[in-house]
Amino acid sequence: MSHDVLNPTSEYLAFWRERHVCTLTTPRPDGTPHVVPVGVTYDPAAGLARVISNRHSKKVRNILASPDGAARVAVCQMEGRRWATLEGRAVIRADEASVADAVARYAERYGRTPSPNPDRVVMEITLDRAMGRA
């Protein structure tokens, strides 16, 4: 079932506000999918999803290796028969304001603030597709 990225149903948005481990799929340089567990925050007002990570992680390197430093990615979560996927183009942001905002959003969704990490970056995904059954 397709959803409007900027105007999701209340059920879909509520599901994205619950605490769930998600998956992130990025393309490796050879085109094969790299799938890893992550925490994701969804900001429909801005049309963005965010994932915090270490700048040296494979998922970050996959995005940076893409032409123009942006890559098509997907984040997904599921619980029982409920599931939700968000897709879009990801870029890496390392500026202090973007990272602090992403960490605050993560803390709100997951109920804990990550330990300080000078190598932390944020993967900012400009969304163009949402689907699921929530």
Coordinates of N, CA, C and O in Angstrom, one line a residue:
M1 N 0.8 -1.2 0.0 CA 0.0 0.0 0.0 C 0.9 1.2 0.0 O 1.8 1.4 0.8
S2 N 0.6 2.2 -0.9 CA 1.4 3.4 -1.0 C 0.9 4.5 0.0 O -0.3 4.5 0.3
H3 N 1.8 5.3 0.4 CA 1.5 6.4 1.3 C 2.1 7.7 0.8 O 3.1 7.7 0.1
D4 N 1.5 8.8 1.2 CA 2.0 10.1 0.8 C 3.2 10.4 1.8 O 2.9 10.5 3.0
V5 N 4.4 10.6 1.3 CA 5.5 10.9 2.2 C 5.3 12.1 3.1 O 5.7 12.1 4.2
L6 N 4.7 13.1 2.5 CA 4.6 14.4 3.3 C 3.3 14.4 4.1 O 3.2 15.2 5.1
N7 N 2.3 13.6 3.8 CA 1.1 13.5 4.5 C 0.6 12.1 4.8 O -0.4 11.6 4.3
P8 N 1.4 11.4 5.7 CA 1.1 10.0 5.9 C -0.2 9.9 6.8 O -0.6 10.8 7.5
T9 N -0.8 8.7 6.7 CA -2.0 8.5 7.6 C -1.5 8.6 9.1 O -0.3 8.4 9.4
S10 N -2.4 8.8 10.0 CA -2.0 8.9 11.4 C -1.5 7.5 11.9 O -0.6 7.5 12.7
E11 N -2.0 6.4 11.3 CA -1.5 5.1 11.7 C -0.1 4.9 11.3 O 0.7 4.3 12.0
Y12 N 0.2 5.3 10.0 CA 1.5 5.1 9.5 C 2.5 5.9 10.3 O 3.6 5.4 10.7
L13 N 2.2 7.2 10.5 CA 3.1 8.0 11.3 C 3.3 7.5 12.7 O 4.4 7.5 13.3
A14 N 2.2 7.0 13.4 CA 2.3 6.5 14.7 C 3.3 5.3 14.7 O 4.0 5.1 15.7
F15 N 3.2 4.5 13.7 CA 4.1 3.3 13.6 C 5.5 3.8 13.6 O 6.4 3.2 14.2
W16 N 5.8 4.8 12.8 CA 7.2 5.3 12.7 C 7.6 6.0 14.0 O 8.8 6.3 14.1
R17 N 6.7 6.3 14.9 CA 7.1 7.0 16.1 C 7.3 5.9 17.2 O 7.9 6.2 18.3
E18 N 6.9 4.7 17.0 CA 7.1 3.6 18.0 C 8.6 3.2 17.9 O 9.3 3.4 16.9
R19 N 9.0 2.6 19.0 CA 10.5 2.2 19.1 C 10.6 0.8 18.3 O 10.1 -0.2 18.8
H20 N 11.3 0.9 17.2 CA 11.6 -0.3 16.4 C 13.0 -0.2 15.8 O 13.4 0.8 15.4
V21 N 13.6 -1.4 15.8 CA 14.9 -1.5 15.0 C 14.5 -1.5 13.5 O 13.5 -2.2 13.2
C22 N 15.2 -0.9 12.7 CA 14.9 -0.8 11.3 C 16.0 -1.4 10.5 O 17.1 -1.7 11.0
T23 N 15.8 -1.5 9.2 CA 16.9 -1.9 8.3 C 17.1 -0.7 7.3 O 16.2 0.0 7.0
L24 N 18.4 -0.6 6.9 CA 18.8 0.3 5.9 C 19.4 -0.4 4.8 O 20.3 -1.3 5.0
T25 N 19.0 -0.2 3.6 CA 19.6 -0.8 2.4 C 20.3 0.3 1.6 O 19.6 1.2 1.2
T26 N 21.6 0.1 1.4 CA 22.4 1.0 0.6 C 23.0 0.2 -0.6 O 23.2 -1.0 -0.4
P27 N 23.3 0.8 -1.7 CA 24.0 0.1 -2.8 C 25.5 0.1 -2.6 O 26.1 1.1 -2.3
R28 N 26.1 -1.1 -2.6 CA 27.6 -1.2 -2.6 C 28.1 -0.7 -4.0 O 27.3 -0.6 -5.0
P29 N 29.4 -0.4 -4.1 CA 29.9 0.1 -5.4 C 29.7 -0.9 -6.5 O 29.5 -0.4 -7.7
D30 N 29.5 -2.2 -6.2 CA 29.3 -3.1 -7.3 C 27.8 -3.3 -7.6 O 27.4 -4.1 -8.4
G31 N 26.9 -2.5 -6.9 CA 25.5 -2.5 -7.2 C 24.7 -3.5 -6.3 O 23.5 -3.4 -6.3
T32 N 25.4 -4.3 -5.6 CA 24.6 -5.3 -4.7 C 24.1 -4.6 -3.4 O 24.7 -3.6 -3.0
P33 N 23.0 -5.0 -2.9 CA 22.5 -4.4 -1.7 C 23.3 -4.7 -0.4 O 23.7 -5.8 -0.2
H34 N 23.5 -3.7 0.4 CA 24.1 -3.8 1.7 C 23.0 -3.5 2.7 O 22.4 -2.3 2.7
V35 N 22.5 -4.4 3.6 CA 21.4 -4.3 4.5 C 21.9 -4.4 5.9 O 22.6 -5.4 6.2
V36 N 21.6 -3.4 6.7 CA 22.1 -3.4 8.1 C 21.0 -2.9 9.0 O 20.1 -2.1 8.6
P37 N 21.0 -3.3 10.3 CA 20.1 -2.7 11.3 C 20.5 -1.3 11.7 O 21.7 -1.0 11.9
V38 N 19.5 -0.4 11.9 CA 19.8 1.0 12.2 C 18.6 1.5 13.0 O 17.5 0.9 13.0
G39 N 18.7 2.7 13.6 CA 17.6 3.5 14.1 C 17.3 4.5 13.1 O 18.2 5.1 12.5
V40 N 16.0 4.8 12.9 CA 15.6 5.8 11.9 C 14.6 6.7 12.5 O 13.8 6.3 13.3
T41 N 14.7 8.0 12.1 CA 13.6 8.9 12.5 C 13.0 9.5 11.2 O 13.7 9.6 10.2
Y42 N 11.7 9.7 11.2 CA 10.9 10.1 10.1 C 10.4 11.5 10.4 O 9.7 11.7 11.4
D43 N 10.6 12.4 9.5 CA 10.1 13.8 9.6 C 9.3 14.1 8.4 O 9.8 14.7 7.4
P44 N 8.0 13.8 8.4 CA 7.2 14.0 7.2 C 7.1 15.5 6.8 O 6.9 15.8 5.6
A45 N 7.1 16.4 7.8 CA 7.0 17.8 7.5 C 8.1 18.3 6.5 O 7.9 19.1 5.7
A46 N 9.3 17.7 6.7 CA 10.5 18.1 5.9 C 10.7 17.1 4.8 O 11.5 17.3 3.9
G47 N 9.9 16.0 4.8 CA 10.1 14.9 3.8 C 11.4 14.2 3.9 O 12.0 13.8 2.9
L48 N 11.9 14.0 5.2 CA 13.2 13.4 5.4 C 13.1 12.3 6.4 O 12.3 12.2 7.3
A49 N 14.0 11.3 6.2 CA 14.3 10.3 7.2 C 15.8 10.5 7.6 O 16.6 11.0 6.7
R50 N 16.2 10.2 8.8 CA 17.5 10.4 9.2 C 18.1 9.2 10.0 O 17.3 8.5 10.7
V51 N 19.3 8.9 9.7 CA 20.0 7.8 10.4 C 21.4 8.3 10.8 O 22.1 8.9 10.0
I52 N 21.7 8.1 12.1 CA 23.0 8.6 12.6 C 23.9 7.4 12.5 O 23.5 6.2 12.6
S53 N 25.2 7.7 12.3 CA 26.2 6.7 12.0 C 27.6 7.2 12.3 O 27.8 8.4 12.4
N54 N 28.6 6.3 12.3 CA 30.0 6.7 12.3 C 30.4 6.9 10.9 O 30.1 6.2 10.0
R55 N 31.2 8.0 10.7 CA 31.6 8.4 9.3 C 32.4 7.3 8.6 O 32.5 7.3 7.4
H56 N 33.0 6.3 9.4 CA 33.8 5.3 8.8 C 33.0 4.0 8.5 O 33.6 3.0 8.0
S57 N 31.7 4.0 8.8 CA 30.9 2.8 8.5 C 30.8 2.5 7.0 O 30.9 3.3 6.2
K58 N 30.5 1.2 6.7 CA 30.3 0.8 5.4 C 29.1 1.5 4.7 O 29.2 1.9 3.6
K59 N 28.0 1.6 5.5 CA 26.9 2.3 4.9 C 27.2 3.7 4.5 O 26.7 4.2 3.4
V60 N 27.9 4.4 5.3 CA 28.3 5.8 4.9 C 29.2 5.8 3.7 O 29.1 6.6 2.8
R61 N 30.2 4.9 3.7 CA 31.1 4.8 2.6 C 30.4 4.4 1.3 O 30.7 4.9 0.2
N62 N 29.4 3.6 1.4 CA 28.6 3.3 0.2 C 27.9 4.5 -0.4 O 27.9 4.7 -1.6
I63 N 27.4 5.3 0.4 CA 26.7 6.5 -0.1 C 27.7 7.5 -0.7 O 27.6 8.0 -1.7
L64 N 28.8 7.7 0.1 CA 29.9 8.6 -0.4 C 30.5 8.1 -1.7 O 31.0 8.9 -2.5
A65 N 30.5 6.8 -2.0 CA 31.1 6.2 -3.2 C 30.2 6.4 -4.4 O 30.6 6.2 -5.5
S66 N 28.9 6.7 -4.2 CA 28.0 6.9 -5.3 C 28.3 8.1 -6.1 O 28.8 9.1 -5.6
P67 N 27.9 8.1 -7.3 CA 28.1 9.3 -8.2 C 27.4 10.5 -7.5 O 26.3 10.4 -6.9
D68 N 28.1 11.6 -7.4 CA 27.6 12.8 -6.8 C 27.5 12.7 -5.2 O 26.9 13.6 -4.6
G69 N 27.9 11.6 -4.6 CA 27.8 11.5 -3.2 C 26.5 11.3 -2.6 O 26.2 11.5 -1.4
A70 N 25.5 10.9 -3.5 CA 24.2 10.6 -3.0 C 23.8 9.3 -3.6 O 24.2 8.9 -4.7
A71 N 23.0 8.5 -2.8 CA 22.6 7.2 -3.3 C 21.1 6.9 -3.0 O 20.6 7.4 -2.0
R72 N 20.5 6.1 -3.8 CA 19.1 5.7 -3.5 C 19.1 4.6 -2.4 O 19.9 3.7 -2.6
V73 N 18.4 4.8 -1.4 CA 18.4 3.9 -0.2 C 16.9 3.6 0.2 O 16.0 4.3 -0.2
A74 N 16.8 2.7 1.1 CA 15.5 2.3 1.7 C 15.7 2.0 3.1 O 16.7 1.4 3.5
V75 N 14.7 2.5 3.9 CA 14.7 2.1 5.3 C 13.4 1.4 5.6 O 12.3 1.7 5.0
C76 N 13.4 0.4 6.4 CA 12.2 -0.4 6.6 C 12.1 -0.9 8.1 O 13.1 -1.1 8.7
Q77 N 10.9 -1.1 8.5 CA 10.7 -1.6 9.9 C 9.4 -2.5 9.8 O 8.6 -2.3 8.9
M78 N 9.4 -3.5 10.7 CA 8.2 -4.4 10.7 C 8.0 -4.8 12.2 O 8.9 -4.9 13.0
E79 N 6.7 -5.2 12.4 CA 6.3 -5.8 13.6 C 5.1 -6.6 13.3 O 4.0 -6.1 12.9
G80 N 5.2 -7.9 13.4 CA 4.1 -8.8 13.1 C 3.6 -8.6 11.6 O 4.5 -8.6 10.7
R81 N 2.4 -8.2 11.4 CA 1.9 -8.0 10.1 C 2.0 -6.5 9.6 O 1.7 -6.2 8.5
R82 N 2.5 -5.7 10.6 CA 2.7 -4.3 10.2 C 4.1 -4.1 9.7 O 5.0 -4.6 10.2
W83 N 4.2 -3.2 8.7 CA 5.5 -2.9 8.1 C 5.4 -1.6 7.4 O 4.3 -1.1 7.1
A84 N 6.6 -0.9 7.3 CA 6.6 0.4 6.6 C 8.0 0.5 6.0 O 9.0 0.2 6.6
T85 N 8.0 1.1 4.8 CA 9.3 1.4 4.1 C 9.2 2.8 3.6 O 8.2 3.3 3.1
L86 N 10.4 3.4 3.7 CA 10.6 4.8 3.2 C 11.8 4.7 2.2 O 12.8 4.1 2.5
E87 N 11.6 5.4 1.1 CA 12.7 5.4 0.1 C 13.1 6.8 -0.4 O 12.2 7.7 -0.3
G88 N 14.3 6.9 -0.8 CA 14.7 8.2 -1.3 C 16.2 8.3 -1.5 O 16.9 7.3 -1.5
R89 N 16.7 9.5 -1.7 CA 18.2 9.7 -2.0 C 18.8 10.2 -0.7 O 18.4 11.2 -0.1
A90 N 19.9 9.6 -0.4 CA 20.6 9.9 0.9 C 21.9 10.6 0.6 O 22.6 10.3 -0.4
V91 N 22.2 11.6 1.4 CA 23.5 12.3 1.5 C 24.0 12.2 2.9 O 23.2 12.0 3.8
I92 N 25.3 12.5 3.0 CA 25.9 12.5 4.4 C 26.1 13.9 4.8 O 26.6 14.7 4.0
R93 N 25.6 14.2 6.0 CA 25.8 15.6 6.6 C 26.7 15.4 7.8 O 26.5 14.5 8.7
A94 N 27.8 16.2 7.9 CA 28.7 16.1 9.0 C 28.7 17.4 9.9 O 29.4 17.5 10.9
D95 N 27.9 18.4 9.5 CA 28.0 19.7 10.2 C 27.3 19.5 11.6 O 26.4 18.7 11.8
E96 N 27.8 20.2 12.5 CA 27.4 20.1 13.9 C 25.9 20.2 14.1 O 25.2 19.4 14.9
A97 N 25.2 21.2 13.5 CA 23.8 21.4 13.6 C 23.0 20.2 13.1 O 22.0 19.8 13.8
S98 N 23.3 19.7 12.0 CA 22.6 18.6 11.4 C 22.7 17.3 12.3 O 21.8 16.6 12.5
V99 N 24.0 17.1 12.8 CA 24.2 15.9 13.6 C 23.5 16.1 14.9 O 22.8 15.1 15.4
A100 N 23.5 17.2 15.5 CA 22.8 17.5 16.8 C 21.3 17.3 16.7 O 20.7 16.7 17.5
D101 N 20.8 17.8 15.6 CA 19.3 17.6 15.3 C 19.0 16.2 15.2 O 18.0 15.7 15.8
A102 N 19.8 15.4 14.4 CA 19.5 14.0 14.2 C 19.6 13.2 15.5 O 18.8 12.3 15.8
V103 N 20.6 13.5 16.4 CA 20.8 12.9 17.7 C 19.6 13.2 18.6 O 19.1 12.3 19.2
A104 N 19.1 14.4 18.6 CA 17.9 14.7 19.4 C 16.7 14.0 18.9 O 15.9 13.5 19.7
R105 N 16.5 13.9 17.6 CA 15.4 13.1 17.1 C 15.5 11.6 17.4 O 14.5 11.0 17.8
Y106 N 16.7 11.1 17.4 CA 16.9 9.7 17.7 C 16.6 9.5 19.2 O 15.9 8.5 19.6
A107 N 17.0 10.4 20.1 CA 16.8 10.3 21.5 C 15.3 10.3 21.8 O 14.8 9.6 22.7
E108 N 14.6 11.2 21.1 CA 13.1 11.2 21.3 C 12.4 9.9 20.9 O 11.6 9.4 21.6
R109 N 12.8 9.4 19.8 CA 12.1 8.1 19.3 C 12.6 6.9 20.1 O 11.7 6.1 20.4
Y110 N 13.9 6.8 20.4 CA 14.4 5.6 21.0 C 14.6 5.7 22.5 O 15.0 4.7 23.2
G111 N 14.3 6.8 23.1 CA 14.3 7.0 24.6 C 15.7 6.9 25.2 O 15.8 6.7 26.4
R112 N 16.7 7.2 24.4 CA 18.1 7.3 25.0 C 18.9 8.1 24.0 O 18.8 8.1 22.8
T113 N 19.8 8.9 24.6 CA 20.8 9.7 23.9 C 22.0 8.9 23.6 O 22.6 8.4 24.6
P114 N 22.5 8.8 22.4 CA 23.7 8.0 22.1 C 24.9 8.7 22.8 O 24.9 9.9 23.0
S115 N 25.9 7.9 23.1 CA 27.2 8.4 23.6 C 27.8 9.4 22.7 O 27.6 9.2 21.4
P116 N 28.5 10.4 23.2 CA 29.2 11.3 22.2 C 30.1 10.6 21.3 O 30.7 9.6 21.7
N117 N 30.2 11.0 20.1 CA 31.1 10.4 19.1 C 31.6 11.5 18.1 O 30.8 12.0 17.3
P118 N 32.8 11.8 18.2 CA 33.3 12.8 17.3 C 33.3 12.5 15.8 O 33.4 13.3 14.9
D119 N 33.1 11.2 15.5 CA 33.0 10.7 14.1 C 31.6 10.5 13.7 O 31.4 10.0 12.6
R120 N 30.6 11.0 14.5 CA 29.2 10.8 14.1 C 28.9 11.7 12.9 O 29.3 12.9 12.8
V121 N 28.1 11.2 12.0 CA 27.5 11.9 10.9 C 26.0 11.5 10.8 O 25.6 10.6 11.5
V122 N 25.3 12.2 10.0 CA 23.9 11.8 9.8 C 23.7 11.6 8.3 O 24.1 12.3 7.4
M123 N 23.0 10.5 8.0 CA 22.5 10.2 6.7 C 21.1 10.8 6.6 O 20.2 10.5 7.3
E124 N 21.0 11.8 5.7 CA 19.8 12.5 5.5 C 19.2 12.0 4.2 O 19.8 12.1 3.1
I125 N 18.0 11.4 4.3 CA 17.3 10.8 3.2 C 16.1 11.7 2.7 O 15.2 11.9 3.5
T126 N 16.2 12.2 1.5 CA 15.1 13.0 1.0 C 14.1 12.0 0.4 O 14.5 11.3 -0.6
L127 N 13.0 11.9 1.0 CA 12.0 10.8 0.7 C 11.2 11.2 -0.6 O 10.7 12.3 -0.8
D128 N 10.9 10.1 -1.4 CA 10.0 10.2 -2.5 C 9.1 9.1 -2.6 O 8.2 9.0 -3.5
R129 N 9.2 8.1 -1.7 CA 8.3 7.0 -1.7 C 8.0 6.4 -0.3 O 9.0 6.3 0.5
A130 N 6.8 6.1 0.0 CA 6.5 5.5 1.3 C 5.5 4.4 1.0 O 4.6 4.6 0.2
M131 N 5.6 3.3 1.6 CA 4.7 2.2 1.5 C 4.6 1.4 2.8 O 5.5 1.5 3.6
G132 N 3.6 0.6 2.9 CA 3.5 -0.2 4.1 C 2.1 -0.5 4.5 O 1.1 0.0 3.9
R133 N 2.0 -1.3 5.5 CA 0.7 -1.6 6.1 C 0.8 -1.5 7.6 O 1.4 -2.3 8.3
A134 N 0.4 -0.3 8.1 CA 0.6 0.0 9.6 C -0.7 0.1 10.3 O -1.8 0.3 9.7

